[in-house]
Short mmCIF file of C-alpha atoms in Angstrom, two decimals:
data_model
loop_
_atom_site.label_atom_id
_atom_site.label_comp_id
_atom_site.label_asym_id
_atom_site.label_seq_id
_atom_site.Cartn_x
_atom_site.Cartn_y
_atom_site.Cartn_z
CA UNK A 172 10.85 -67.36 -64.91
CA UNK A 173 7.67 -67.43 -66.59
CA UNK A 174 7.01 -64.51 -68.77
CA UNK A 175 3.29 -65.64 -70.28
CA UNK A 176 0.41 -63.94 -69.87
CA UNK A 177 -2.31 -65.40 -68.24
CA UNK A 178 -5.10 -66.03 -70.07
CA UNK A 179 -7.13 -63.28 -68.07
CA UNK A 180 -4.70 -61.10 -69.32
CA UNK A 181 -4.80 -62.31 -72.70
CA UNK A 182 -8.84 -61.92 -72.81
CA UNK A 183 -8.45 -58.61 -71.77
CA UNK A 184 -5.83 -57.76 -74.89
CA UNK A 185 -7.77 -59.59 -77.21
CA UNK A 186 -11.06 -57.91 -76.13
CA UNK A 187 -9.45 -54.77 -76.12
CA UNK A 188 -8.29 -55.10 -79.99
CA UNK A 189 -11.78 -55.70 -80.70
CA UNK A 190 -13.13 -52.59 -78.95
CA UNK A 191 -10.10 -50.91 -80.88
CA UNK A 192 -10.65 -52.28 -84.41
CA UNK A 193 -12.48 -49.15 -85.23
CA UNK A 194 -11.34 -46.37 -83.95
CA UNK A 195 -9.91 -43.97 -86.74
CA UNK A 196 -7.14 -41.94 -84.91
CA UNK A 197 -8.15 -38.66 -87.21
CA UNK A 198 -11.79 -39.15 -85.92
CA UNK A 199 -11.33 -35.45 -84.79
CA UNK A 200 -10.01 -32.50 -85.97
CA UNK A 201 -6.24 -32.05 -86.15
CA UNK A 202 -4.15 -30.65 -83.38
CA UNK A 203 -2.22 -28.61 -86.04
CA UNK A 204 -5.31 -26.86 -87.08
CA UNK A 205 -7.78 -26.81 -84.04
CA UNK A 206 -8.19 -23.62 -82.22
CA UNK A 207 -7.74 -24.93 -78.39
CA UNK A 208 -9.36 -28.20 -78.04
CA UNK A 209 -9.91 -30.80 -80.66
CA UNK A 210 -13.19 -31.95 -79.31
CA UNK A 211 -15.18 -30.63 -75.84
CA UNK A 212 -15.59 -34.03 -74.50
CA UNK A 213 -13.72 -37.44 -74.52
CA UNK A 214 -15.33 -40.58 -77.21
CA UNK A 215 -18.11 -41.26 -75.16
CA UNK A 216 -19.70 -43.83 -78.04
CA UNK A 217 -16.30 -45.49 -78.02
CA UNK A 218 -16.29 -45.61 -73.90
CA UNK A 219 -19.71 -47.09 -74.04
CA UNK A 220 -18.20 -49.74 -76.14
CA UNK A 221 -15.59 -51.02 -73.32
CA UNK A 222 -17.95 -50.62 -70.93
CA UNK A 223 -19.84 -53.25 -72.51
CA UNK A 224 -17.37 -55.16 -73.01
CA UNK A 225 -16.22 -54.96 -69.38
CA UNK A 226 -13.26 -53.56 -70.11
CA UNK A 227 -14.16 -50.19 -67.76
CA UNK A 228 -14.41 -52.91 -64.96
CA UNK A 229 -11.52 -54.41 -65.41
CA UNK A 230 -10.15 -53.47 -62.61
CA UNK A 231 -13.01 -53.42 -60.17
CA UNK A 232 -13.17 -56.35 -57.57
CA UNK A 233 -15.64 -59.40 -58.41
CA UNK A 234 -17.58 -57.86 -55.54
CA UNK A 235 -18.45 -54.98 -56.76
CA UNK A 236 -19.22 -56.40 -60.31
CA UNK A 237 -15.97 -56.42 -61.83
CA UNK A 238 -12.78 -58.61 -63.08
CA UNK A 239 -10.81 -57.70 -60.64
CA UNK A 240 -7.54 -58.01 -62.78
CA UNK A 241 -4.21 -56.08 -62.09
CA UNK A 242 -1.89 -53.43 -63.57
CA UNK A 243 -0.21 -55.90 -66.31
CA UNK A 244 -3.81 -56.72 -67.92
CA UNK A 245 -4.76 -52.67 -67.49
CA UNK A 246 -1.93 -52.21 -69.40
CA UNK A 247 -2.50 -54.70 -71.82
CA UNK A 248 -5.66 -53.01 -72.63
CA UNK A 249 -3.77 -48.75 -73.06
CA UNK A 250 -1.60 -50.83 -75.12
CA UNK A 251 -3.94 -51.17 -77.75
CA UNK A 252 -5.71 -48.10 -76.84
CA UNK A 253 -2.95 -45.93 -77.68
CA UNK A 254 -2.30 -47.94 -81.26
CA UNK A 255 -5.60 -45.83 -82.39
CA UNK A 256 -4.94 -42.47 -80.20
CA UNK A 257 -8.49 -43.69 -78.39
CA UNK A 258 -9.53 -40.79 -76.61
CA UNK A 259 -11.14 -42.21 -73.63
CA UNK A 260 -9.71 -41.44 -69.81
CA UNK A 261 -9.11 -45.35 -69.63
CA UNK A 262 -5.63 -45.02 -67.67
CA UNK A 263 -6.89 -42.26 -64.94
CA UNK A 264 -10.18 -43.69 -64.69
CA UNK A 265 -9.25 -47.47 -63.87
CA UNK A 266 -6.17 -46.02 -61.79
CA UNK A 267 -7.91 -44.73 -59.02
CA UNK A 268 -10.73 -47.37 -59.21
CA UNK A 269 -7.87 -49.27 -58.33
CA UNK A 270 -6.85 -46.84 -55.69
CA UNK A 271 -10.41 -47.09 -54.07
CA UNK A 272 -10.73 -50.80 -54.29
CA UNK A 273 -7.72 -51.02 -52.35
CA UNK A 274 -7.30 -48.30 -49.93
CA UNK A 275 -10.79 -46.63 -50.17
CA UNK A 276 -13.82 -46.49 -47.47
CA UNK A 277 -15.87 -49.45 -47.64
CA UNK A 278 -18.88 -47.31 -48.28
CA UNK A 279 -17.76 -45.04 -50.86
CA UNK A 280 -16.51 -48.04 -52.88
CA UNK A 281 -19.74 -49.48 -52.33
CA UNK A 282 -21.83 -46.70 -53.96
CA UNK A 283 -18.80 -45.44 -56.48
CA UNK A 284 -16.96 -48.50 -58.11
CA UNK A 285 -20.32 -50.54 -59.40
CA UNK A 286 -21.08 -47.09 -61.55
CA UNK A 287 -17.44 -46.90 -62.62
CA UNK A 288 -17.26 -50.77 -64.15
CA UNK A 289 -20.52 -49.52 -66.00
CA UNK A 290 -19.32 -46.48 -67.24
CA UNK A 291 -22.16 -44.53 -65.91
CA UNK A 292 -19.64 -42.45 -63.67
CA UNK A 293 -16.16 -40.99 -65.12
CA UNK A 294 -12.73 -40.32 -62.97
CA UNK A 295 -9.56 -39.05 -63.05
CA UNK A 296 -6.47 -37.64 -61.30
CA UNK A 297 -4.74 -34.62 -60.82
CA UNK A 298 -1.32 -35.95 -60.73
CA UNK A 299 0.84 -32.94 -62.09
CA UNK A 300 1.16 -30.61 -58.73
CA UNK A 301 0.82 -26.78 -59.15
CA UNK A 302 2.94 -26.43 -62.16
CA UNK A 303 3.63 -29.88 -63.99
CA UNK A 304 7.21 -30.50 -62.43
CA UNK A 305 6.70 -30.20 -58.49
CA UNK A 306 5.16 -32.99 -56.21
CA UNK A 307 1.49 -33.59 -56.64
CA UNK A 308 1.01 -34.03 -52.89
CA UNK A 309 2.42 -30.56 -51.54
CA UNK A 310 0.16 -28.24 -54.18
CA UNK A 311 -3.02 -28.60 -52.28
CA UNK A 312 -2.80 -28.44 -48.34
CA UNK A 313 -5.94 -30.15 -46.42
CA UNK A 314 -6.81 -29.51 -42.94
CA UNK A 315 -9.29 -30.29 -40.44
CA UNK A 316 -12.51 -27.92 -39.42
CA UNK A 317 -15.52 -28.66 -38.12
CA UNK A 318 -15.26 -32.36 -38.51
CA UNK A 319 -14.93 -32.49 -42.19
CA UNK A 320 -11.59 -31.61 -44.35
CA UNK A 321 -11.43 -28.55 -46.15
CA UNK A 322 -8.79 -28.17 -48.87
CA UNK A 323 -6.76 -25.06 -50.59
CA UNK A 324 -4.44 -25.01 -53.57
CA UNK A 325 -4.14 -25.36 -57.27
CA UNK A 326 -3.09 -28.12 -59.49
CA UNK A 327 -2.77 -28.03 -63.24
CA UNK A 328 -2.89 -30.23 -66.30
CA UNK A 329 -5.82 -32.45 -64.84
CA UNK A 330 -6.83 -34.78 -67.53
CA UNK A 331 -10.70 -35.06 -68.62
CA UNK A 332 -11.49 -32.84 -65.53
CA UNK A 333 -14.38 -30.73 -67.43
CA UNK A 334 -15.87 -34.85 -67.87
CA UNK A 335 -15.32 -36.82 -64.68
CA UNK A 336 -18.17 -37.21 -62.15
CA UNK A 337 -14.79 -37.51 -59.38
CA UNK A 338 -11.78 -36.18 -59.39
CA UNK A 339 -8.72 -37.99 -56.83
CA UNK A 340 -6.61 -34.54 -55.67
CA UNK A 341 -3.55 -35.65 -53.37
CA UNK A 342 -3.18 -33.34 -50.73
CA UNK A 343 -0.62 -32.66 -47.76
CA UNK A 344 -1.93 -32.37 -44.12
CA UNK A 345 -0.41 -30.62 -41.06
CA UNK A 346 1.04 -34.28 -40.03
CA UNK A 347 3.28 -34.42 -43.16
CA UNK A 348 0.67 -37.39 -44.63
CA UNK A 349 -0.42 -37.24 -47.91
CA UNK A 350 -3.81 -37.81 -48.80
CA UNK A 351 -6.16 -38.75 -51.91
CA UNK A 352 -9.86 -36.89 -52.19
CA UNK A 353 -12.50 -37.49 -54.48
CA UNK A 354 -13.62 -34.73 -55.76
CA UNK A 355 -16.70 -34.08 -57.96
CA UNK A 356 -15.64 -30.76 -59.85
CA UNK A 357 -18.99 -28.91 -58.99
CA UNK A 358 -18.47 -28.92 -55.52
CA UNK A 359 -18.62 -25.33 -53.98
CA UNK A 360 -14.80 -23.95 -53.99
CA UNK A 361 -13.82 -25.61 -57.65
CA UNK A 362 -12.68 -23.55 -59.68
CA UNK A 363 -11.77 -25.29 -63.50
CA UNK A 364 -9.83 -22.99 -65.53
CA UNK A 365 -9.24 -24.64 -69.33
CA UNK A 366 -6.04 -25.48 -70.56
CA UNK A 367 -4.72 -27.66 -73.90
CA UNK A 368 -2.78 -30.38 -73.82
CA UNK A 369 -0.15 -30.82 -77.47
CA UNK A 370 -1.89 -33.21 -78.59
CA UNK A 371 -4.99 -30.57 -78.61
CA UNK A 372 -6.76 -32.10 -75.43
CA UNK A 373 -9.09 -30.43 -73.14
CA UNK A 374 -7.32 -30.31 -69.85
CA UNK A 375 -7.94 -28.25 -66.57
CA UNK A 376 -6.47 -26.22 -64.05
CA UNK A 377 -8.33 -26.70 -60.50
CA UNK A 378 -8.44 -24.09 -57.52
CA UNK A 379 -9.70 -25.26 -54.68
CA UNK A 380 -10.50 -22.55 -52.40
CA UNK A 381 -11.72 -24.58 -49.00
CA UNK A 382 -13.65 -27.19 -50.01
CA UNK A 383 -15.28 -29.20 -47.63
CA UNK A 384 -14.62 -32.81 -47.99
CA UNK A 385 -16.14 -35.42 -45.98
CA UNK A 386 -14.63 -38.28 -44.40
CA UNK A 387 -15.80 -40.74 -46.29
CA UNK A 388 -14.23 -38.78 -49.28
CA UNK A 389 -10.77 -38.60 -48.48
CA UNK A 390 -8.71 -42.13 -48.46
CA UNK A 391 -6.11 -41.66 -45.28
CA UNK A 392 -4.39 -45.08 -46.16
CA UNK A 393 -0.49 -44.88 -45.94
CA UNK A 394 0.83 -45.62 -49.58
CA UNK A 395 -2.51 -45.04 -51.58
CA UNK A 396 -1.04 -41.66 -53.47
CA UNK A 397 2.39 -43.51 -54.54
CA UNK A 398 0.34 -46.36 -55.66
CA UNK A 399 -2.22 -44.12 -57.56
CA UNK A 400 0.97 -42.31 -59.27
CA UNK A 401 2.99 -45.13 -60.17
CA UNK A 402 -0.03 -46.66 -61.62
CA UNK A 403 -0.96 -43.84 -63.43
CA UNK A 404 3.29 -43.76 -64.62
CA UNK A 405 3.40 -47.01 -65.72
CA UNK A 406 -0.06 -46.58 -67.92
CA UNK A 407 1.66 -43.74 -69.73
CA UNK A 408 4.31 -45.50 -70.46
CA UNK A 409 1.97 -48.53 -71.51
CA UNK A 410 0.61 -45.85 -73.74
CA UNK A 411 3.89 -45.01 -74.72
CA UNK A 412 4.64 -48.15 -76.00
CA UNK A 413 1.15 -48.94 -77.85
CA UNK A 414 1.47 -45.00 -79.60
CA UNK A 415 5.18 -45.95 -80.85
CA UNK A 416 4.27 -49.53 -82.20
CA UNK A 417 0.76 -48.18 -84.33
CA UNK A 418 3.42 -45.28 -85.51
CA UNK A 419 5.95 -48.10 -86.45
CA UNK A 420 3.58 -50.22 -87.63
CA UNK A 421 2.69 -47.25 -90.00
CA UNK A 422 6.09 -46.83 -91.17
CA UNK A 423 6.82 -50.47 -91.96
CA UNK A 424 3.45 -50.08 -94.16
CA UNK A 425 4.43 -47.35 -96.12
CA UNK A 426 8.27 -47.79 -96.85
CA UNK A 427 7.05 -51.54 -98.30
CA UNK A 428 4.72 -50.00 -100.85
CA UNK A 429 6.75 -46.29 -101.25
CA UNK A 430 9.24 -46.93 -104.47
CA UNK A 431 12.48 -45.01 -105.11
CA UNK A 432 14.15 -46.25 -108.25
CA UNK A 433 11.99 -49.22 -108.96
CA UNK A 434 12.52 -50.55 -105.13
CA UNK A 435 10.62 -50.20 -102.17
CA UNK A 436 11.82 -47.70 -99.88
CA UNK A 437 12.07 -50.81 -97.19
CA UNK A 438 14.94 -52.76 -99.11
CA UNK A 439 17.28 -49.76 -98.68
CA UNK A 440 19.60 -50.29 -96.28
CA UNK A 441 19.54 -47.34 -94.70
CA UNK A 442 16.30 -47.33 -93.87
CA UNK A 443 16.03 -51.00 -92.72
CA UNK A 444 18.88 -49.59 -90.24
CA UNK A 445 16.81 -46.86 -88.50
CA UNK A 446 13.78 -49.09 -88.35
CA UNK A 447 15.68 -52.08 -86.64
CA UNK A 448 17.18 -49.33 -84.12
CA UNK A 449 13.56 -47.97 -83.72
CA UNK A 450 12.22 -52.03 -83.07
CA UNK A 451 14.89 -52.16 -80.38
CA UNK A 452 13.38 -49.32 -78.38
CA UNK A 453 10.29 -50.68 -78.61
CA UNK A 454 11.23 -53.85 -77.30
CA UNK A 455 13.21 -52.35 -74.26
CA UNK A 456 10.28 -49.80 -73.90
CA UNK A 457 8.10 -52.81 -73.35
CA UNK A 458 10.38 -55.25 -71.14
CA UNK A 459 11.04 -52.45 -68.79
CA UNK A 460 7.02 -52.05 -68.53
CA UNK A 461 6.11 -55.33 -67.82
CA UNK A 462 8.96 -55.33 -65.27
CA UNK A 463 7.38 -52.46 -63.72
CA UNK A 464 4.23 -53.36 -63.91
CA UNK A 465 4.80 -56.79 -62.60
CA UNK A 466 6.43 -55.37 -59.56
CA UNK A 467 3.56 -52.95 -58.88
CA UNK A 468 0.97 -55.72 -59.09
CA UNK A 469 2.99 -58.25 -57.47
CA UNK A 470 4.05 -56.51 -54.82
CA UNK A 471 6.80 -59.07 -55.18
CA UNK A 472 10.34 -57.61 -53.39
CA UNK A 473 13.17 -56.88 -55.28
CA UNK A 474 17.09 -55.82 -54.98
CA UNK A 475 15.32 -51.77 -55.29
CA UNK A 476 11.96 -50.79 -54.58
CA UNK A 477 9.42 -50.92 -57.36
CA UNK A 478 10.23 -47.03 -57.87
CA UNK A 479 13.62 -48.26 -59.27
CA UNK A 480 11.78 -50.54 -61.91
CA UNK A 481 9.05 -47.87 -62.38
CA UNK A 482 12.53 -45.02 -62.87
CA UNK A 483 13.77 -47.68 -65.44
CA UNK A 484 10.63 -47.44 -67.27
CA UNK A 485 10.38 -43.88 -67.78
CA UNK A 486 13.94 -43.53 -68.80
CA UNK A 487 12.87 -45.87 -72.02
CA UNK A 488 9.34 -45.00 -72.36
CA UNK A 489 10.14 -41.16 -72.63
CA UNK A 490 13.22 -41.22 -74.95
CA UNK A 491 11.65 -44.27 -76.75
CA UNK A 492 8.89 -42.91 -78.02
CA UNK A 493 10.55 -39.69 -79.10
CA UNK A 494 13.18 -41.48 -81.62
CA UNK A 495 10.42 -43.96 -82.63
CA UNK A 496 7.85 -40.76 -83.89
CA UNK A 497 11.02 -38.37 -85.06
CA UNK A 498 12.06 -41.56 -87.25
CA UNK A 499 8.32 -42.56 -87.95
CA UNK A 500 8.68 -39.31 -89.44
CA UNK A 501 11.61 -39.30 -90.98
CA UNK A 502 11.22 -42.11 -93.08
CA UNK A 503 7.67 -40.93 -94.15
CA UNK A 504 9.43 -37.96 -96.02
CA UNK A 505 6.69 -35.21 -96.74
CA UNK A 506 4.11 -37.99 -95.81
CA UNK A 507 4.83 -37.10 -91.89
CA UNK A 508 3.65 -33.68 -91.62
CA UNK A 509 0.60 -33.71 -94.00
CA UNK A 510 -2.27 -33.25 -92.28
CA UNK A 511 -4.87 -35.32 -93.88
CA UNK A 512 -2.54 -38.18 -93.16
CA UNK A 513 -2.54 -39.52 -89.57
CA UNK A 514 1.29 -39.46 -88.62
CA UNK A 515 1.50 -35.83 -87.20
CA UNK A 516 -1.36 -36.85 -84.94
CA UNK A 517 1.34 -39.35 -83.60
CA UNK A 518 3.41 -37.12 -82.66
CA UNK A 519 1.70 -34.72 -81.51
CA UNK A 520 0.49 -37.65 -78.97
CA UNK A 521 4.06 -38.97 -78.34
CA UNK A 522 5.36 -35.23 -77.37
CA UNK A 523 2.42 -35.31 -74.87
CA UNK A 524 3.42 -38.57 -73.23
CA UNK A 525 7.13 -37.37 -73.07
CA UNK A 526 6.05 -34.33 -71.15
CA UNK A 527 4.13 -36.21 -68.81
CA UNK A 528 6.68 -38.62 -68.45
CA UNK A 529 9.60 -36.20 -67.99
CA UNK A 530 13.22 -36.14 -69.03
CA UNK A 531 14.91 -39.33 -68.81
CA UNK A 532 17.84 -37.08 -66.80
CA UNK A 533 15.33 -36.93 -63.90
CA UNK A 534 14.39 -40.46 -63.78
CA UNK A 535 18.35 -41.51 -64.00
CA UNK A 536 18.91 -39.48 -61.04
CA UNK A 537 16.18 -40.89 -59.23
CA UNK A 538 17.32 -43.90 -60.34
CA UNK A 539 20.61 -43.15 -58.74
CA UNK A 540 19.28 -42.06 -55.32
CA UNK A 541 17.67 -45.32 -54.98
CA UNK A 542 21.00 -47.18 -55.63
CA UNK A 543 22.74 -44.78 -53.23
CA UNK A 544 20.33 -45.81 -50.64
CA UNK A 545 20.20 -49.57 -51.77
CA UNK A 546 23.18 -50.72 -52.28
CA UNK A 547 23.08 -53.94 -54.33
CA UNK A 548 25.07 -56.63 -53.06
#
């Protein structure tokens, strides 16, 4: 097996740290302190940055002006995002660009991805269902009138929704399908209610009370809203993994120049202990993504379906990034929860991406359905 990056994927890294270099993670007020949202809008100086450096299109197919790369360089790139808390909607944007390259009508990619490699139009994805914990696809029902689609329900949690130009809402017909339509959030029968996120983001609650979507709007392709979701999982837990190395990285920093007794705080044994147990996490948090990842943009077949690799995943990249921040922490002593230093910002971010994510006792049993119904020989 050949576990190197290719150097596409390697570009796309190094470009990325680039982009990155600059971002101060405290660029915005504290989550502690800020009274509902840290900011109204997402860093759009900061997106205008990757979009110039083609990192927005990194996903898009060469014919419609992009790199057309896969999931493993995309998550390459949220990586290094997440190192600096960038506050760009990088993962939900490029995952259903992704979605509509693939599945989408030939048309609507036509006049929507060229606009989304540039930057000049924003998406995301309501991926949370009606209250964070039930399926996506059965909190919005879609049916057919008058030869367009009109939809009804209410999903919550959606991600940069008061800042995307499109917004992909799965949706359940009367045929048991499950569908994907793009949205724009000022169509007539959207209805954004504000919510915050804990690490002090803007999110949104959308009712949709019969909206009329077109045709060309809707993507009827069998598969395209488990691709779109495992995508988007896999990000998070790319995401995962970047937030808990830039905390550990931290960490490492500060217990070599911290003294206690004329030593650094690093030479003590027990906390060269906890941060070797913390290093292992990260390391299985990232093998299990690349696994994941590499099965999604493969497609390759396995002993389990690529929900088993994408189960395994979570299990790490939820627990993982909990014991890395509570140890990040830890180790920082009053340091952690001081405001005016960065660290609480961390994990404030990390308890975010563990409630997306969800409990790793969810994902094990998942994990154990598909072995029930796999059996491995």
């Amino acid at each position: 097996m050949d576990f190197t990056f290719t150097e596409e994927q390697q570009a796309a890294a190094e470009a990325a740290r680039a982009v990155f270099a600059a971002v101060k993670p405290d660029s915005v007020p504290s989550p502690a302190l800020a009274r509902g949202a840290v900011a109204d809008g997402f860093d759009r100086p900061l997106w205008h940055k990757l979009a110039t450096s083609d990192l927005l299109s990194l996903v898009v197919p060469p014919a419609h002006g992009g790199a057309g790369l896969d999931a493993i360089a995309l998550c390459l790139v949220l990586r290094e995002s997440a190192k600096v808390l960038a506050r760009v909607p990088l993962l939900e944007h490029s995952a259903v660009a992704t979605t509509l390259a693939r599945h989408g009508d030939q048309d609507t990619a036509d006049e929507i991805l060229p606009a989304a490699g540039r930057g000049d139009l924003v998406m995301t994805a309501a991926a949370c269902g009606r209250t964070g914990h039930g399926p996506a696809e059965l909190a919005v029902g879609c049916r057919r009138e008058k030869g367009d689609w009109l939809l009804d329900g209410v999903v919550t949690a959606v991600p940069w929704a008061y800042d995307a130009d499109r917004v992909a809402v799965p949706a359940h017909t009367g045929a048991g399908r499950t569908v994907l339509a793009l949205l724009p959030p000022s169509r007539e029968g959207v209805t954004l209610a504000e919510q915050f996120s804990t690490s002090g983001e803007r999110l949104a609650e959308l009712r949709l009370d019969s909206v009329r979507v077109a045709d060309r709007e809707l993507i009827t392709a069998e598969g395209a809203w488990e691709g779109l979701r495992d995508l988007l999982t896999v990000g998070t837990c790319a995401l995962a993994l970047g937030l808990g190395e830039g905390a550990l990285g931290m960490t490492g920093a500060y217990t070599t120049r911290r003294e206690q007794f004329g030593f650094p705080l690093a030479t003590f044994q027990a906390v060269a202990m906890q941060a070797a147990d913390r290093y292992i996490d990260l390391r299985a948090m990232e093998v299990t993504l690349w696994q994941a990842a590499w099965r999604i943009a493969s497609g390759a077949p396995g002993p389990l379906p690529a929900a088993g690799d994408v189960a395994v995943a979570k299990i790490w990249a939820s627990e993982g990034v909990r014991r890395v921040v509570q140890t990040a922490q830890h180790l920082h002593g009053g340091f952690g929860a001081d405001v005016e230093y960065p660290l609480h910002r961390y994990h404030a971010w990390a308890k975010q991406l563990e409630l997306q994510l969800g409990p790793a006792a969810a994902h094990e049993e998942a994990l154990g359905d598909l072995l029930a119904a796999h059996p491995l020989a």
